[in-house]
mmCIF file with all atom_site columns, C-alpha atoms in Angstrom:
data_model
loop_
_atom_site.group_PDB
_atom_site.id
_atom_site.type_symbol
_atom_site.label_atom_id
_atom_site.label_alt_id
_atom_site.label_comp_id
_atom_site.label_asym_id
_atom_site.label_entity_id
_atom_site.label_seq_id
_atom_site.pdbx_PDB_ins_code
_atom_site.Cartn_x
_atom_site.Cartn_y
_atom_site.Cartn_z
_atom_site.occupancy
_atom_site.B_iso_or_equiv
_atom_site.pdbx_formal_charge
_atom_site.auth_seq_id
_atom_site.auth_comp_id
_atom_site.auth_asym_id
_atom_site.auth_atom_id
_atom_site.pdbx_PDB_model_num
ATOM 1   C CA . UNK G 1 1   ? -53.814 93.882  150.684 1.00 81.00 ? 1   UNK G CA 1
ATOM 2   C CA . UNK G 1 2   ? -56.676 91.666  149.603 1.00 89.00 ? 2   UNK G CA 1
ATOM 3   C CA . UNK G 1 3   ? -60.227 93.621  149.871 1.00 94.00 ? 3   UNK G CA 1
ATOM 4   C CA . UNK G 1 4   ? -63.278 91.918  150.466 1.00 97.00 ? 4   UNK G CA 1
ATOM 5   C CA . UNK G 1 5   ? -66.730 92.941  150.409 1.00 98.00 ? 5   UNK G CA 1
ATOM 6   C CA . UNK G 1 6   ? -69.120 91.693  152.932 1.00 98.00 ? 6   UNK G CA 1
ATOM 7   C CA . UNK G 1 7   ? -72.564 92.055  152.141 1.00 97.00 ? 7   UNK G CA 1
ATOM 8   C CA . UNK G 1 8   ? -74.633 90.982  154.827 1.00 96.00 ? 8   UNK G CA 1
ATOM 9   C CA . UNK G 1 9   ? -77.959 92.809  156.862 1.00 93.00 ? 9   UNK G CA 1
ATOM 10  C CA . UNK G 1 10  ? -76.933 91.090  160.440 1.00 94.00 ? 10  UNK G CA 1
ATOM 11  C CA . UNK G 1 11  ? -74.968 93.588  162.358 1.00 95.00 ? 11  UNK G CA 1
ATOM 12  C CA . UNK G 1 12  ? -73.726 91.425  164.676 1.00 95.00 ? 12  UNK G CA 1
ATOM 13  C CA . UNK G 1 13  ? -72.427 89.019  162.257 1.00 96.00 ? 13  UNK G CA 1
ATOM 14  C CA . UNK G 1 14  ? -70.862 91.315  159.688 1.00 96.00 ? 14  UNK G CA 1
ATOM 15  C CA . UNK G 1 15  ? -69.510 93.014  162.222 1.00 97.00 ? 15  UNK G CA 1
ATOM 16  C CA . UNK G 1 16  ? -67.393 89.779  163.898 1.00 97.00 ? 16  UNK G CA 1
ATOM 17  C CA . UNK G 1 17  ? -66.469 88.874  160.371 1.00 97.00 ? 17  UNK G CA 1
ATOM 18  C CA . UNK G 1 18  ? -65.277 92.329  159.414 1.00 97.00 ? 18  UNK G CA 1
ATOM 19  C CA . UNK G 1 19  ? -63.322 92.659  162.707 1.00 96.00 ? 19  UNK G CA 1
ATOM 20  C CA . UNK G 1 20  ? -61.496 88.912  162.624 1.00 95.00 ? 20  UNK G CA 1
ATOM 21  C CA . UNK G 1 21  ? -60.668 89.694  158.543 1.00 96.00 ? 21  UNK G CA 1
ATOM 22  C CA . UNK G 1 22  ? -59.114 93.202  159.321 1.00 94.00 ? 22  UNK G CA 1
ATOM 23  C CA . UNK G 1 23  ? -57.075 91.341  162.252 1.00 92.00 ? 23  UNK G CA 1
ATOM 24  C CA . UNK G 1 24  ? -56.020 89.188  159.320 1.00 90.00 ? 24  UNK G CA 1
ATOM 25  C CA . UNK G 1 25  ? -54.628 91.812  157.190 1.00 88.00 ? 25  UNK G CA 1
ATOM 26  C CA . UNK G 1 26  ? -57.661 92.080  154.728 1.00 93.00 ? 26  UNK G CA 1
ATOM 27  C CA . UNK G 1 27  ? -58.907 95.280  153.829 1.00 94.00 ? 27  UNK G CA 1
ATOM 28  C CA . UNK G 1 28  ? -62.937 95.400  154.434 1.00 97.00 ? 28  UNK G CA 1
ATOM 29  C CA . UNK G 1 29  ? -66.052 97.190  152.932 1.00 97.00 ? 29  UNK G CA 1
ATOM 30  C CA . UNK G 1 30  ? -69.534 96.422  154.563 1.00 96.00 ? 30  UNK G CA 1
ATOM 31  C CA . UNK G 1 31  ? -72.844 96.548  153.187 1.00 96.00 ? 31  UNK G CA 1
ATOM 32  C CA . UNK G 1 32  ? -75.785 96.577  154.791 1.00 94.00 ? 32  UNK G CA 1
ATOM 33  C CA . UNK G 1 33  ? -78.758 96.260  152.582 1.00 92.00 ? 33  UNK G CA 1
ATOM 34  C CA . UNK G 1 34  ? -79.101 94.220  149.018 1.00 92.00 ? 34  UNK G CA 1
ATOM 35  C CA . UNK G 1 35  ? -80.065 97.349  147.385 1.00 92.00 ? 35  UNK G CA 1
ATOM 36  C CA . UNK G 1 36  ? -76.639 98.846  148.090 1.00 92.00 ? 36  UNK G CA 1
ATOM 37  C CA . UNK G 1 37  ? -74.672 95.711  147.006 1.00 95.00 ? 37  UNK G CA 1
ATOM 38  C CA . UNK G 1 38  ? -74.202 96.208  143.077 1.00 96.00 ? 38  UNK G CA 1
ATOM 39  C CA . UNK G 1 39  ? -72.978 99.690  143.573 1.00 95.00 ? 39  UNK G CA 1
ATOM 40  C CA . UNK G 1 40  ? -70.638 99.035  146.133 1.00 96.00 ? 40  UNK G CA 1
ATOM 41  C CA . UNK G 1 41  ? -69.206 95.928  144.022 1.00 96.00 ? 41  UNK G CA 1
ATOM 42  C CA . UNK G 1 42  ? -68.874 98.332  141.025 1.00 95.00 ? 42  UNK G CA 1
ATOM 43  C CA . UNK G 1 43  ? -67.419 100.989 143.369 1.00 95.00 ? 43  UNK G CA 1
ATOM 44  C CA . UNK G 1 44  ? -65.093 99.229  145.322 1.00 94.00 ? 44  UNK G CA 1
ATOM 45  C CA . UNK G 1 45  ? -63.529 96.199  142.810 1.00 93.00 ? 45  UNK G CA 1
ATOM 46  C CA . UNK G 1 46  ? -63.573 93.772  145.476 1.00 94.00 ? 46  UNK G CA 1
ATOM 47  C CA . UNK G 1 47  ? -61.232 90.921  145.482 1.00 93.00 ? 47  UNK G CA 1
ATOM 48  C CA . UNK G 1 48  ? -63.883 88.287  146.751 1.00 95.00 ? 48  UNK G CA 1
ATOM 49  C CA . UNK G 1 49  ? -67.543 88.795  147.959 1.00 97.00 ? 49  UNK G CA 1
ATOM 50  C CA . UNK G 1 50  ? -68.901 87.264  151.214 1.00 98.00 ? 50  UNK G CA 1
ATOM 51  C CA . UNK G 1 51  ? -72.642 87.363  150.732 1.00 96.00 ? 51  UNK G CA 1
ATOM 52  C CA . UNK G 1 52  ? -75.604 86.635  152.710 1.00 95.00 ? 52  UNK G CA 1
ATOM 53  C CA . UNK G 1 53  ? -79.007 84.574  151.279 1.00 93.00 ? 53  UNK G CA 1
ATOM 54  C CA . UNK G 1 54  ? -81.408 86.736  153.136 1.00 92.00 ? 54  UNK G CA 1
ATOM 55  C CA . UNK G 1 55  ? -80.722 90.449  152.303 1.00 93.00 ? 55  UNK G CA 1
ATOM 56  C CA . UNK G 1 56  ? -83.821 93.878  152.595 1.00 92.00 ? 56  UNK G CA 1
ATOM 57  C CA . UNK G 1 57  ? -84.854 94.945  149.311 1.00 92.00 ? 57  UNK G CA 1
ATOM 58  C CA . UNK G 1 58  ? -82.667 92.302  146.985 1.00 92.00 ? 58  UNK G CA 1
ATOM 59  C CA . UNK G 1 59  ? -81.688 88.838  147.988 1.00 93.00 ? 59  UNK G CA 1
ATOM 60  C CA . UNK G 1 60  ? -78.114 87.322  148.038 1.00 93.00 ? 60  UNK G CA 1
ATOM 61  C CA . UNK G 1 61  ? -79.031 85.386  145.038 1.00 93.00 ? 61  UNK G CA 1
ATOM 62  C CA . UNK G 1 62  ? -80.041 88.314  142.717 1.00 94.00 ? 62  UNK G CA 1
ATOM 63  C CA . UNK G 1 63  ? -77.008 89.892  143.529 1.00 95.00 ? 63  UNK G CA 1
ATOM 64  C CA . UNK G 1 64  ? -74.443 86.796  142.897 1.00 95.00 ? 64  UNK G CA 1
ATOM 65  C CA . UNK G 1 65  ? -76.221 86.687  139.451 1.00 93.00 ? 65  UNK G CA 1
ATOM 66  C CA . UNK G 1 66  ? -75.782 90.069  138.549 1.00 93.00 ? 66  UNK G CA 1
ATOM 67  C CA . UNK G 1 67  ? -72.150 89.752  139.737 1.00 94.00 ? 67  UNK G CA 1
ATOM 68  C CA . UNK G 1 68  ? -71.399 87.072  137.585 1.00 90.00 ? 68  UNK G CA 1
ATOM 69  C CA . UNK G 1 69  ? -72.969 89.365  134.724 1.00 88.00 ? 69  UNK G CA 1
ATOM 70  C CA . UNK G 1 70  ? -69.677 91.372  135.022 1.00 88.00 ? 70  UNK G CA 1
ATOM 71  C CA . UNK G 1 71  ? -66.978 89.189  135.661 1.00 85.00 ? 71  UNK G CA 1
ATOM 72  C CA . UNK G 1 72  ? -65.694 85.927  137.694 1.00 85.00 ? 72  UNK G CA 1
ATOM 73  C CA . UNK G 1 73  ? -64.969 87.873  141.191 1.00 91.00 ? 73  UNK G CA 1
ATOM 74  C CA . UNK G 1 74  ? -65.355 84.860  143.934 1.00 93.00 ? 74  UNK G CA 1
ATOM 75  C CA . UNK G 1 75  ? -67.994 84.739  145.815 1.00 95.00 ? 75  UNK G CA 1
ATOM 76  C CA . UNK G 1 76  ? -68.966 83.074  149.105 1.00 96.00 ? 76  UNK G CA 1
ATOM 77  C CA . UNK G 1 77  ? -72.554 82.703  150.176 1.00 94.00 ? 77  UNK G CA 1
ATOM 78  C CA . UNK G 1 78  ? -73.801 82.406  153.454 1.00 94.00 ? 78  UNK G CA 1
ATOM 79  C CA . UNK G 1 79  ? -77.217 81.070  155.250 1.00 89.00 ? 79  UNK G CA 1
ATOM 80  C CA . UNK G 1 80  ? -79.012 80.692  157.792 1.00 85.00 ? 80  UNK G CA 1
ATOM 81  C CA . UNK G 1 81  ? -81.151 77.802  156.422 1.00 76.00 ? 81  UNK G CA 1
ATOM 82  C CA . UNK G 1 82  ? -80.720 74.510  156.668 1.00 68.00 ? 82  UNK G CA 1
ATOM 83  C CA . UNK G 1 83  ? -82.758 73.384  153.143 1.00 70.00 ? 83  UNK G CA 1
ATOM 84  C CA . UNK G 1 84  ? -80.593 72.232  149.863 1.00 73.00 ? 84  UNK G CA 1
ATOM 85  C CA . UNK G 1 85  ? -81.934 74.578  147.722 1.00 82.00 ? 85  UNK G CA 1
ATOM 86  C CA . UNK G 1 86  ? -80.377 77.622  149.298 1.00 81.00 ? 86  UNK G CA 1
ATOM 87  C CA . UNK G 1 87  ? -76.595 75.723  147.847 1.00 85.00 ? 87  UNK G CA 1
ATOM 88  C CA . UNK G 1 88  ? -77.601 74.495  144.866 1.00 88.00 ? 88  UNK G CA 1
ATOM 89  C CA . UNK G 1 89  ? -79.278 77.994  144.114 1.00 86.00 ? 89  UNK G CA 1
ATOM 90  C CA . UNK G 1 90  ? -75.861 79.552  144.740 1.00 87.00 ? 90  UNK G CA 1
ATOM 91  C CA . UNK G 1 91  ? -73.508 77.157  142.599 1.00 88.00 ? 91  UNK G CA 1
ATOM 92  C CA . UNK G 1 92  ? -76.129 77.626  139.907 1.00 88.00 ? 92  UNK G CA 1
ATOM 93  C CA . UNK G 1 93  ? -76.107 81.059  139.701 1.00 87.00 ? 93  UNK G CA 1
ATOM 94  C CA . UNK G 1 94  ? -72.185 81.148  140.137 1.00 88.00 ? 94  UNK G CA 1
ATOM 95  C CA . UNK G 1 95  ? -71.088 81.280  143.736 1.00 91.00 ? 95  UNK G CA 1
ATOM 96  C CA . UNK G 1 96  ? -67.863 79.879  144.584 1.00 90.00 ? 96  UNK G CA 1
ATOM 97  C CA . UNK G 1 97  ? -68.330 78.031  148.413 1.00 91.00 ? 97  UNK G CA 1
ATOM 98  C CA . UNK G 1 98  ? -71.072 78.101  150.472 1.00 90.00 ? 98  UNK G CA 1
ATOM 99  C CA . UNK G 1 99  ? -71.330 78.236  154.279 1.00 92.00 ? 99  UNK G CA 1
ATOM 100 C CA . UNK G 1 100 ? -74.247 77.675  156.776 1.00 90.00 ? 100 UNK G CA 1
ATOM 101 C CA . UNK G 1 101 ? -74.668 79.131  159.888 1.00 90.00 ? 101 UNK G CA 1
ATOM 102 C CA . UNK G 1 102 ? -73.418 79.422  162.371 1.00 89.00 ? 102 UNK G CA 1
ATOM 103 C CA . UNK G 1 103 ? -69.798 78.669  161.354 1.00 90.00 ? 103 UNK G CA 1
ATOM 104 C CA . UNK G 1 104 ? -66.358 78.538  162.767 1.00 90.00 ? 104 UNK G CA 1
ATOM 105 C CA . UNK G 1 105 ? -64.622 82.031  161.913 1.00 93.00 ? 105 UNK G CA 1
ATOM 106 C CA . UNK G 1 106 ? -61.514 79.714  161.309 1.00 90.00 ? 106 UNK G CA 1
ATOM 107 C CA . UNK G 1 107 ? -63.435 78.182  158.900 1.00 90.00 ? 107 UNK G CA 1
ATOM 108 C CA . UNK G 1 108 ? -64.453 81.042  156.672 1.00 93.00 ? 108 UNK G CA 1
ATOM 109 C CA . UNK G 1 109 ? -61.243 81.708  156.799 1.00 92.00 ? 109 UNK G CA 1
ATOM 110 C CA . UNK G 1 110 ? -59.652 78.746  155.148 1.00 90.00 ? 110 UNK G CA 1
ATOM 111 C CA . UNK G 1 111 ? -62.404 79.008  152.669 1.00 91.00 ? 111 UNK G CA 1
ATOM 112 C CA . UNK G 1 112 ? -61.109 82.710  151.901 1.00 94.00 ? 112 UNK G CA 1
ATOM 113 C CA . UNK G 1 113 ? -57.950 82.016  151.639 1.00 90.00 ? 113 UNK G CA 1
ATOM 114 C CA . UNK G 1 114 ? -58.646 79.042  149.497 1.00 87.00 ? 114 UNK G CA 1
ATOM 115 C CA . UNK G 1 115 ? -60.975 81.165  146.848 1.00 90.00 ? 115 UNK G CA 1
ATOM 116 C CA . UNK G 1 116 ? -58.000 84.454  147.055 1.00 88.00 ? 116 UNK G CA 1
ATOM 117 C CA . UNK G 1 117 ? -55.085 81.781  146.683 1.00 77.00 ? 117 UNK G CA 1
ATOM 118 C CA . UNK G 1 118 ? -53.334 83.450  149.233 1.00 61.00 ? 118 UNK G CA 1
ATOM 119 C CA . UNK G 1 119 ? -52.073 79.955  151.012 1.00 52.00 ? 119 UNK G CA 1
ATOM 120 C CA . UNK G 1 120 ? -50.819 79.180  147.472 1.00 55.00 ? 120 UNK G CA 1
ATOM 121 C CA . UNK G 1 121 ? -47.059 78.162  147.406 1.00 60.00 ? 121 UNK G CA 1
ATOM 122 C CA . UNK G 1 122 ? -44.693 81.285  147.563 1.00 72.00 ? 122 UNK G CA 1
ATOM 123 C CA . UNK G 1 123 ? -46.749 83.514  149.992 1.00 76.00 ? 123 UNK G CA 1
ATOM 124 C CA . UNK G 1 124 ? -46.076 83.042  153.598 1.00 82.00 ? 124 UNK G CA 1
ATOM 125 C CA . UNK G 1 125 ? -48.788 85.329  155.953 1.00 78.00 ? 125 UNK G CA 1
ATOM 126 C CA . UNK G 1 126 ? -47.688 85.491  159.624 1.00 81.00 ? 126 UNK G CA 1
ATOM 127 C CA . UNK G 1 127 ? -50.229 87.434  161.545 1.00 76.00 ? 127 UNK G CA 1
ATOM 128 C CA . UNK G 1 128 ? -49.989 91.048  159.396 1.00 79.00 ? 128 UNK G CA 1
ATOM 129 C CA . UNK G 1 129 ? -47.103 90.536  157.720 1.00 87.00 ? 129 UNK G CA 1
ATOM 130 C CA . UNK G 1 130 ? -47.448 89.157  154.006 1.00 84.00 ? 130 UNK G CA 1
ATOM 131 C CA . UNK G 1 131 ? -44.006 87.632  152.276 1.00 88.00 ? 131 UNK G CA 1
ATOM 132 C CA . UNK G 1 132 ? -44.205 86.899  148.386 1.00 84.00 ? 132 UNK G CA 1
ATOM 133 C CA . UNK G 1 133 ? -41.025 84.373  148.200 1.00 85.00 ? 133 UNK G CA 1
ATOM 134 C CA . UNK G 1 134 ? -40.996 85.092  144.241 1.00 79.00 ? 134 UNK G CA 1
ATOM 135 C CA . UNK G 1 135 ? -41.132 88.749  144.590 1.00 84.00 ? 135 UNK G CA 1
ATOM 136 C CA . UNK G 1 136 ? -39.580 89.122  148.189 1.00 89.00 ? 136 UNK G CA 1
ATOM 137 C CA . UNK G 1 137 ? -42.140 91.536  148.687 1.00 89.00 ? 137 UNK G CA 1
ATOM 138 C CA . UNK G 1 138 ? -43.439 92.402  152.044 1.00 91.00 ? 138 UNK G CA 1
ATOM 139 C CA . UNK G 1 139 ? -46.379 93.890  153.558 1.00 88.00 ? 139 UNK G CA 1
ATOM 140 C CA . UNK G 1 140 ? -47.162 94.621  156.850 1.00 88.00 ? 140 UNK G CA 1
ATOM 141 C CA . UNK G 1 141 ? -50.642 95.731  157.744 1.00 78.00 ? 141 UNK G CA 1
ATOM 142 C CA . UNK G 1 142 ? -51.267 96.222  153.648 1.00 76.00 ? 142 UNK G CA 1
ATOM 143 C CA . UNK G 1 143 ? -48.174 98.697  153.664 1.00 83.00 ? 143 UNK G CA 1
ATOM 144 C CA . UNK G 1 144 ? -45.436 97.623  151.333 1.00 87.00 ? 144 UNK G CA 1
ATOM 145 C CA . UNK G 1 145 ? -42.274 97.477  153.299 1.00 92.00 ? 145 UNK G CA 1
ATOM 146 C CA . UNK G 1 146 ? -38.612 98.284  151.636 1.00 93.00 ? 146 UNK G CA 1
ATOM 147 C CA . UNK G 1 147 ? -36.022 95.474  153.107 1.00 95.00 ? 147 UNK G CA 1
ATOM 148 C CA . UNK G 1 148 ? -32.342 95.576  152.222 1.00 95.00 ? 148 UNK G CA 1
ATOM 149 C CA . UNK G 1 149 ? -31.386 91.947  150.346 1.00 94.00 ? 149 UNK G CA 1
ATOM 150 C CA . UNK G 1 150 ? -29.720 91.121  154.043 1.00 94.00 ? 150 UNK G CA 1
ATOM 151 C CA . UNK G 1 151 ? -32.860 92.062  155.707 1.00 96.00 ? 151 UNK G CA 1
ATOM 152 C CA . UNK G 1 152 ? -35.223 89.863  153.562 1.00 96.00 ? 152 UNK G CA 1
ATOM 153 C CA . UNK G 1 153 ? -32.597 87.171  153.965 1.00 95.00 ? 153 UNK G CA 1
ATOM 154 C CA . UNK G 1 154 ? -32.567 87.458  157.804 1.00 96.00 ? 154 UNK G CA 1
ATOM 155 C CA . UNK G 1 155 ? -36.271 87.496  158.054 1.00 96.00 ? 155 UNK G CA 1
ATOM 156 C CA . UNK G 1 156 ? -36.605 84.221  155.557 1.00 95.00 ? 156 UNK G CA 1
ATOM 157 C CA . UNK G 1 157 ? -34.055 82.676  157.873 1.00 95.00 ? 157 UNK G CA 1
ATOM 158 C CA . UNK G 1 158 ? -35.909 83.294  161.487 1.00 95.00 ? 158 UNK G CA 1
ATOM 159 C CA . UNK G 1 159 ? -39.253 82.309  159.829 1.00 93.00 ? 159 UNK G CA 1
ATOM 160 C CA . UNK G 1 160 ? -37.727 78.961  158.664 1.00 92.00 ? 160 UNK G CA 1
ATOM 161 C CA . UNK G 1 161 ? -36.441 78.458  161.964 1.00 93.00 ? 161 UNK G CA 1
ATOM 162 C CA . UNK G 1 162 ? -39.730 79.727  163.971 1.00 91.00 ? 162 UNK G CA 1
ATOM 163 C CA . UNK G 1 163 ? -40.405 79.108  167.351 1.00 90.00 ? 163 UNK G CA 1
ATOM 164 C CA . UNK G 1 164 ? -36.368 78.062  167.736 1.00 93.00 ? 164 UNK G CA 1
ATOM 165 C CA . UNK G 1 165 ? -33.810 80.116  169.971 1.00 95.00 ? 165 UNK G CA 1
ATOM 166 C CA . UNK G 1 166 ? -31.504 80.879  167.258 1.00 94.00 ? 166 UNK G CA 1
ATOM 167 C CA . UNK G 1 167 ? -27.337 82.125  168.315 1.00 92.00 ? 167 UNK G CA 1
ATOM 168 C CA . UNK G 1 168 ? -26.007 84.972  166.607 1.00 90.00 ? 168 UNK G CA 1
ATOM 169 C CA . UNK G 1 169 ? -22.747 83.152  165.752 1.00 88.00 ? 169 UNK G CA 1
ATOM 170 C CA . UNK G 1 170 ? -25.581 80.614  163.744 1.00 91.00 ? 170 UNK G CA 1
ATOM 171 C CA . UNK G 1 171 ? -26.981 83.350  162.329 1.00 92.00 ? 171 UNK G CA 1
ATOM 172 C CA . UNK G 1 172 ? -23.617 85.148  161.189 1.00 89.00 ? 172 UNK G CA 1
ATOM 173 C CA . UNK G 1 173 ? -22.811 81.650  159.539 1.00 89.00 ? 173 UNK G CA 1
ATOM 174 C CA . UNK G 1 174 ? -25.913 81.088  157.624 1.00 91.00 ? 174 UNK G CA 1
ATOM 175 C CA . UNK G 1 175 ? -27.153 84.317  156.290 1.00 92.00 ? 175 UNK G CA 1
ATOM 176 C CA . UNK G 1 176 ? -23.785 85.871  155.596 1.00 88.00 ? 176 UNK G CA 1
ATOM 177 C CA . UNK G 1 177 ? -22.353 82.332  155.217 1.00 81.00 ? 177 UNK G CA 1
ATOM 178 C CA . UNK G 1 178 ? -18.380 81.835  156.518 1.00 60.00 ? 178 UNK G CA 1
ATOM 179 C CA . UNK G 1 179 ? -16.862 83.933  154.324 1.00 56.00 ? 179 UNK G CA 1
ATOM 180 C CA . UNK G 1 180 ? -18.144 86.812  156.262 1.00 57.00 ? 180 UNK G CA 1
ATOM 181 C CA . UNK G 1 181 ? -15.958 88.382  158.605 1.00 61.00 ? 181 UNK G CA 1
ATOM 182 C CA . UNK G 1 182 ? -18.091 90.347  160.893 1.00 60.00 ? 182 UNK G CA 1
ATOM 183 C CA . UNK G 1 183 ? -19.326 89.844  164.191 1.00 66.00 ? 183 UNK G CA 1
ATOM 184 C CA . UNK G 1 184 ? -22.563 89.502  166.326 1.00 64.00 ? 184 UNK G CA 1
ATOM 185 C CA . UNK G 1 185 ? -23.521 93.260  166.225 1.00 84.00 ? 185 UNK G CA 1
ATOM 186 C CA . UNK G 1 186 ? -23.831 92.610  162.377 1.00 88.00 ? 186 UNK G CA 1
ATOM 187 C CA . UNK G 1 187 ? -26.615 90.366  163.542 1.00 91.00 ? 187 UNK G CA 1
ATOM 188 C CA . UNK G 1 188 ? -28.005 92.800  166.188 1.00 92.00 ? 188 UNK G CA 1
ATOM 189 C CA . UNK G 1 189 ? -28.009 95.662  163.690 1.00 94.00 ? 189 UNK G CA 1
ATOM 190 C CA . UNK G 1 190 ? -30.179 94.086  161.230 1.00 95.00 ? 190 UNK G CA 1
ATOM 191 C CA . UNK G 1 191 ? -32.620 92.767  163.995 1.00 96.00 ? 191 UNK G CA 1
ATOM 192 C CA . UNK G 1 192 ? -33.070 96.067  165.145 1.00 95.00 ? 192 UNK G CA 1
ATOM 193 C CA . UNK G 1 193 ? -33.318 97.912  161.450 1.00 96.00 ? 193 UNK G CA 1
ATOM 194 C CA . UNK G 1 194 ? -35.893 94.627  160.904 1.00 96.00 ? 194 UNK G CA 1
ATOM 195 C CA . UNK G 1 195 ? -37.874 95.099  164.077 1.00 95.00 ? 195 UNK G CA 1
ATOM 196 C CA . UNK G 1 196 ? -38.519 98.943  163.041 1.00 95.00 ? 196 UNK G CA 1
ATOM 197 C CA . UNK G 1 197 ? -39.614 97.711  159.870 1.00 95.00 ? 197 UNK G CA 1
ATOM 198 C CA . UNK G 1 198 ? -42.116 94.937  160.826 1.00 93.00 ? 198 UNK G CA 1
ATOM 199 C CA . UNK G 1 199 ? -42.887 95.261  164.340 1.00 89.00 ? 199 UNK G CA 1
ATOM 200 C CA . UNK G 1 200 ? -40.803 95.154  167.885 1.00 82.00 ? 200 UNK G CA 1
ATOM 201 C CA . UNK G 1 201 ? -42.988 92.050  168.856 1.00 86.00 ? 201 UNK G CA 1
ATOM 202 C CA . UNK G 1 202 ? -42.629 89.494  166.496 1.00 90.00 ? 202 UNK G CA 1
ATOM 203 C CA . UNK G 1 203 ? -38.768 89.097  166.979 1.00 95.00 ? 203 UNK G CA 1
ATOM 204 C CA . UNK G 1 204 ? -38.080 88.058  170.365 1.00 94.00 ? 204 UNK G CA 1
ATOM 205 C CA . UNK G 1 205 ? -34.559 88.261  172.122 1.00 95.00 ? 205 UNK G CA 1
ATOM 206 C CA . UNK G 1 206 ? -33.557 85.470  174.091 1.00 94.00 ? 206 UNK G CA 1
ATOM 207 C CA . UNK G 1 207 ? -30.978 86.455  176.462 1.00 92.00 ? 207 UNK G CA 1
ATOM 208 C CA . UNK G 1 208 ? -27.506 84.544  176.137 1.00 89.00 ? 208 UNK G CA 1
ATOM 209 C CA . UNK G 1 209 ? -28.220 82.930  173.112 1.00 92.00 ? 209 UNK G CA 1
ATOM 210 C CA . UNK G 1 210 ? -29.765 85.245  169.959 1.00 92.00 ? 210 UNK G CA 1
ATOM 211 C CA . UNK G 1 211 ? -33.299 85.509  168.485 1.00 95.00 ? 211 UNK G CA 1
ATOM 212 C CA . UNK G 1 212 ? -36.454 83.823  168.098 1.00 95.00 ? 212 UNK G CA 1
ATOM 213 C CA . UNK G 1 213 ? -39.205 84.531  165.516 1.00 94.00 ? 213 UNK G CA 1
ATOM 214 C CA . UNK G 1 214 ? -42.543 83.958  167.347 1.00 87.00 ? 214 UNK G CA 1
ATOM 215 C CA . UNK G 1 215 ? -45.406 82.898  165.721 1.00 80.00 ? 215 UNK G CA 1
#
């Protein structure tokens, strides 16, 4: 699970971003007050830093310079002004991306996931659940999750096939191939063993044909 530190002295607004992130399977620290900021970098190793212009005591751009002083963690700035010099500040001192308010929470988003490569080729997120095609790792909610090879396979299969009413006799062919000779309740065994494992919801059951991953 990615961790990201959001430094930023509007509750209102640090609160909404912590609160979509976390819904996005990102683990989040909040600050509060630019004093606080260097210490809780230090602390907490962030993976990126969302950090506001205007902070009490030590402004966003102080900080992103002393960040840079002890490594090359991203960092995203945010403002509330509508001036140039508030971006080119940033990039010169080292940020990352910038973003103006208000934005689109969609938005920051993509910009996160840009800066933390997670849309990079290989990792697939689908609402908390985090594959890593290379590894065939996979998280759910930040917890690493042990599937069988069958189990990965299965899951691989419904995501490629998302949003489509799959039959079991389909599914029997293509994950076990022909040379299997089971039946459906192979199928409906690993479903169930899967749904334990990642959630009842995502896998849906569509009577009197198979399965359907929904996204």
């Amino acid at each position: 699970m990615k961790k990201v530190l959001i430094i930023e002295d509007e509750d209102k607004i640090r609160k909404i971003i912590k609160t979509f992130l976390e819904k996005k399977s990102f683990k989040i620290v909040e600050v509060a007050d630019g004093k606080d900021a260097i210490d809780s970098f230090l602390t907490e190793k962030p993976d990126l830093v969302i950090l506001d212009v205007m902070l009490p005591h030590k402004n966003g751009f102080e900080i992103c310079k002393e960040i840079r002083e002890f490594g090359n963690t991203p960092v995203l700035m945010l403002t509330a002004k509508t001036q140039d010099n508030d971006e080119i500040n940033s990039f010169q001192l080292g940020a990352d991306d910038f973003l103006r308010k208000p934005f689109s929470l969609e938005v920051l988003l993509v910009r996160v996931n840009k800066l933390l490569n997670i849309s990079a080729k290989g990792v697939i997120q689908i609402s908390n659940i985090i594959i890593n095609e290379q590894s065939r790792n996979v998280e759910v909610a930040g917890n690493d999750i042990k599937l069988s090879p069958k189990e990965y396979d299965l899951l691989m299969y419904l995501y490629r096939n998302k949003n489509i009413a799959v039959d079991r006799d389909k599914i029997l062919n293509d994950v076990w191939n022909f040379s299997y000779y089971g039946d459906d309740r192979t199928v409906d065994t690993h479903i169930k063993s899967l749904r334990k494992k990642i959630g009842q919801d995502i896998i849906e059951t569509i009577r009197g044909i198979g399965y359907m991953l929904k996204i």
